[in-house]
Tab-separated table of C-alpha atoms in Angstrom:
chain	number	residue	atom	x	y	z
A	300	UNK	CA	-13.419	8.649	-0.136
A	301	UNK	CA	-10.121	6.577	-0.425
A	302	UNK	CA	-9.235	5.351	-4.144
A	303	UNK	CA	-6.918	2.105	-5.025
A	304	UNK	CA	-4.158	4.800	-5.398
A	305	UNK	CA	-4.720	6.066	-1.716
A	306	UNK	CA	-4.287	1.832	-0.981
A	307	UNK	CA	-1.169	1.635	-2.881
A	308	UNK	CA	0.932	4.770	-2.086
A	309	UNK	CA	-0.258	3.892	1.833
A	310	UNK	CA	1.118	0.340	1.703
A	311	UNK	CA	3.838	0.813	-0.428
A	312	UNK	CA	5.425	3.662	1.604
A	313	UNK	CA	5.731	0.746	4.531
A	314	UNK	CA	9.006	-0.859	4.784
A	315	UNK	CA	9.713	-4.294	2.778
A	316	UNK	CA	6.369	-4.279	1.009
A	317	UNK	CA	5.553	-5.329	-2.379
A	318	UNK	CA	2.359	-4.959	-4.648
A	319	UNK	CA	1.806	-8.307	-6.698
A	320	UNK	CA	-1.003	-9.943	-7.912
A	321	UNK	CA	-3.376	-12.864	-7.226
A	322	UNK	CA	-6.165	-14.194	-9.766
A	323	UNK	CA	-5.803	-10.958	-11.225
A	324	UNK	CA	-6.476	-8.704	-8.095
A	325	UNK	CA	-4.047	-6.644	-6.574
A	326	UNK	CA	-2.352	-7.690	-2.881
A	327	UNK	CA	0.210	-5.795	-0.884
A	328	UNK	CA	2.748	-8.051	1.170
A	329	UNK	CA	5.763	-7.811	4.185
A	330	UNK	CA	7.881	-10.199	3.663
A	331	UNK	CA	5.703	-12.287	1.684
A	332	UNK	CA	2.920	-11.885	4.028
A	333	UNK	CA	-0.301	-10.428	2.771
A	334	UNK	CA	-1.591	-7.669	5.021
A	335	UNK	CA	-4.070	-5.972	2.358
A	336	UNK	CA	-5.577	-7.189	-0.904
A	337	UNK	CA	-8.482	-6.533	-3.537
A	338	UNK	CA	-11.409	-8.404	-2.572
A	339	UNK	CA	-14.305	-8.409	-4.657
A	340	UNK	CA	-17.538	-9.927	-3.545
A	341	UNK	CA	-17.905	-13.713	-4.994
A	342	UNK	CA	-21.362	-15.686	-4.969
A	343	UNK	CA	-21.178	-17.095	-1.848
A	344	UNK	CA	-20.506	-13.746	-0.394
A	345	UNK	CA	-23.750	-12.274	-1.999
A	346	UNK	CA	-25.766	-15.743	-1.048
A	347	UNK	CA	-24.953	-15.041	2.509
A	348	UNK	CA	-25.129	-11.104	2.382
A	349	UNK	CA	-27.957	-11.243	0.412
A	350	UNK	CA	-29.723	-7.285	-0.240
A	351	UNK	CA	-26.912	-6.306	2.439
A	352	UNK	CA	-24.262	-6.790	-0.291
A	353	UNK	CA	-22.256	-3.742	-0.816
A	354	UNK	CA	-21.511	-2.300	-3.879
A	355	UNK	CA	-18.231	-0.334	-4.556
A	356	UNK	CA	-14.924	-1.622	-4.371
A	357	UNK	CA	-13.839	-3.758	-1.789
A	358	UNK	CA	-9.964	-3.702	0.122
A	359	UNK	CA	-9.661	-6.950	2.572
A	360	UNK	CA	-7.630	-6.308	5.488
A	361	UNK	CA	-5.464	-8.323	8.064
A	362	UNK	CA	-5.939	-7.262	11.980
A	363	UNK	CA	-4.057	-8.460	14.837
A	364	UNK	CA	-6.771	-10.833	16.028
A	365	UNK	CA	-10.094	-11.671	16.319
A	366	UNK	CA	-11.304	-8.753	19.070
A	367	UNK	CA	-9.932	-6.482	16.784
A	368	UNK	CA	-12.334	-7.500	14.250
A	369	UNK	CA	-15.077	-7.186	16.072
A	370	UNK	CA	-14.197	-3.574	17.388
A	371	UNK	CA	-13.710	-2.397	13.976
A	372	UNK	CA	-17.305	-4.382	12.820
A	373	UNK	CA	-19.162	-2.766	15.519
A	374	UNK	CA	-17.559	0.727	14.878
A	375	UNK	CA	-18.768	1.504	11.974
A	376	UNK	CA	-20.239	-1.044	10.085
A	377	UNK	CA	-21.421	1.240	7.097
A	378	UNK	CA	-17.476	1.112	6.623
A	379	UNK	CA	-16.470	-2.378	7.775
A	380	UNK	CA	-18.364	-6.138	7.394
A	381	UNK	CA	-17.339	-9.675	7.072
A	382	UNK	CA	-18.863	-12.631	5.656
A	383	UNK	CA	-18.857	-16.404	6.639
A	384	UNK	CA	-15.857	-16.525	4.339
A	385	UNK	CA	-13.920	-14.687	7.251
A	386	UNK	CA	-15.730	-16.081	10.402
A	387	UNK	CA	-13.041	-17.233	12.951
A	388	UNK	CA	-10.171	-15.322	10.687
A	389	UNK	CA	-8.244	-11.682	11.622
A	390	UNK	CA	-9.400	-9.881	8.876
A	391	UNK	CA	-12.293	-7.697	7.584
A	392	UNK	CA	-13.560	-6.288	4.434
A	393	UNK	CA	-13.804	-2.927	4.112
A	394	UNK	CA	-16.270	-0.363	1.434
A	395	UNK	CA	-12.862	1.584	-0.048
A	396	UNK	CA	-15.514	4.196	-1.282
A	397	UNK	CA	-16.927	4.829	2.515
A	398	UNK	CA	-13.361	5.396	4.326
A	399	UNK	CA	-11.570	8.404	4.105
A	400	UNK	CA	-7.757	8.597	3.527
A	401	UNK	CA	-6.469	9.302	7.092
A	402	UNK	CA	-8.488	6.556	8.425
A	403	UNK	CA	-7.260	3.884	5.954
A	404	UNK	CA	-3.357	4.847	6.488
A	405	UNK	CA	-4.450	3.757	10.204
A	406	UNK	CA	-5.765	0.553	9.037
A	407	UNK	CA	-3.097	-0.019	6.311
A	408	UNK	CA	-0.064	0.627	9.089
A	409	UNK	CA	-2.267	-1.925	11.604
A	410	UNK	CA	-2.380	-4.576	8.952
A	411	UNK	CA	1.573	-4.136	8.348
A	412	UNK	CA	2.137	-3.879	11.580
A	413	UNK	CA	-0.020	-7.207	12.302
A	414	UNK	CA	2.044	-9.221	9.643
A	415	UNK	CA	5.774	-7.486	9.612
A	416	UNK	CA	8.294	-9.547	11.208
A	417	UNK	CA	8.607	-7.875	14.960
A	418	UNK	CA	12.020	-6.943	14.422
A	419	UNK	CA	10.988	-5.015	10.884
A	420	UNK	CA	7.847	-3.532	12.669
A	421	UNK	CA	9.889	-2.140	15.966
A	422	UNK	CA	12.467	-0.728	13.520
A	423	UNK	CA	9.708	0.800	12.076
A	424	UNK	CA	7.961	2.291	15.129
A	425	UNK	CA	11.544	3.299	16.692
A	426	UNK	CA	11.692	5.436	13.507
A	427	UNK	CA	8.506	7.125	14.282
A	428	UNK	CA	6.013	4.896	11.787
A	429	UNK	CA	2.666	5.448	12.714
């Protein structure tokens, strides 16, 4: 099970990033782009997931598009959901307590990846990142 530790060493060993916060929650950024962040569950969330609502903590994540999404969604979706808050967007939400470590330094490098500028990310990859 991955902690908000495993989420912070992961993103912060990636090039250029920061940790800040937003409203109080943690966020990890490229360049001033978000590519993970702490995303509790707010009421509209629970209106629309209704007894589905997870418990646990929750890590939002940027993807690359929209069919990424949907492959992670339909890969596991005791680990990854959505709600209406995210329809049409390149991110999911994922249960941090229901991923293990190795998995999550996959996601967290795919996020980066998604939101690095391209130069930063192939400088990155040329190195051997990920």
């Amino acid at each position: 099970m991955a902690t908000w530790d495993d989420v912070r060493r992961l993103a912060l060993a990636l090039p250029e990033t920061d940790e800040g916060l937003s409203r109080d929650l943690s966020q990890w950024r490229v360049k001033d782009k978000g590519f993970v962040w702490e995303r509790p569950l707010r009421p509209a969330d629970y209106d629309a997931l209704g007894d589905a609502a997870p418990e646990g903590p929750i890590l939002g994540v940027r993807v690359a598009d929209v069919g990424v999404k949907e492959a992670l969604l339909a890969s596991d979706p005791d680990v990854y959901f959505t709600t209406p808050h995210f329809d049409g967007y390149p991110a999911v939400l994922v249960r941090l307590d229901r991923i293990d470590a190795a998995e999550l330094g996959e996601l967290i490098v795919e996020a980066w990846l998604a939101r690095a500028p391209k130069r930063l990310a192939q400088q990155y990859l040329d190195a051997g990142g990920e």
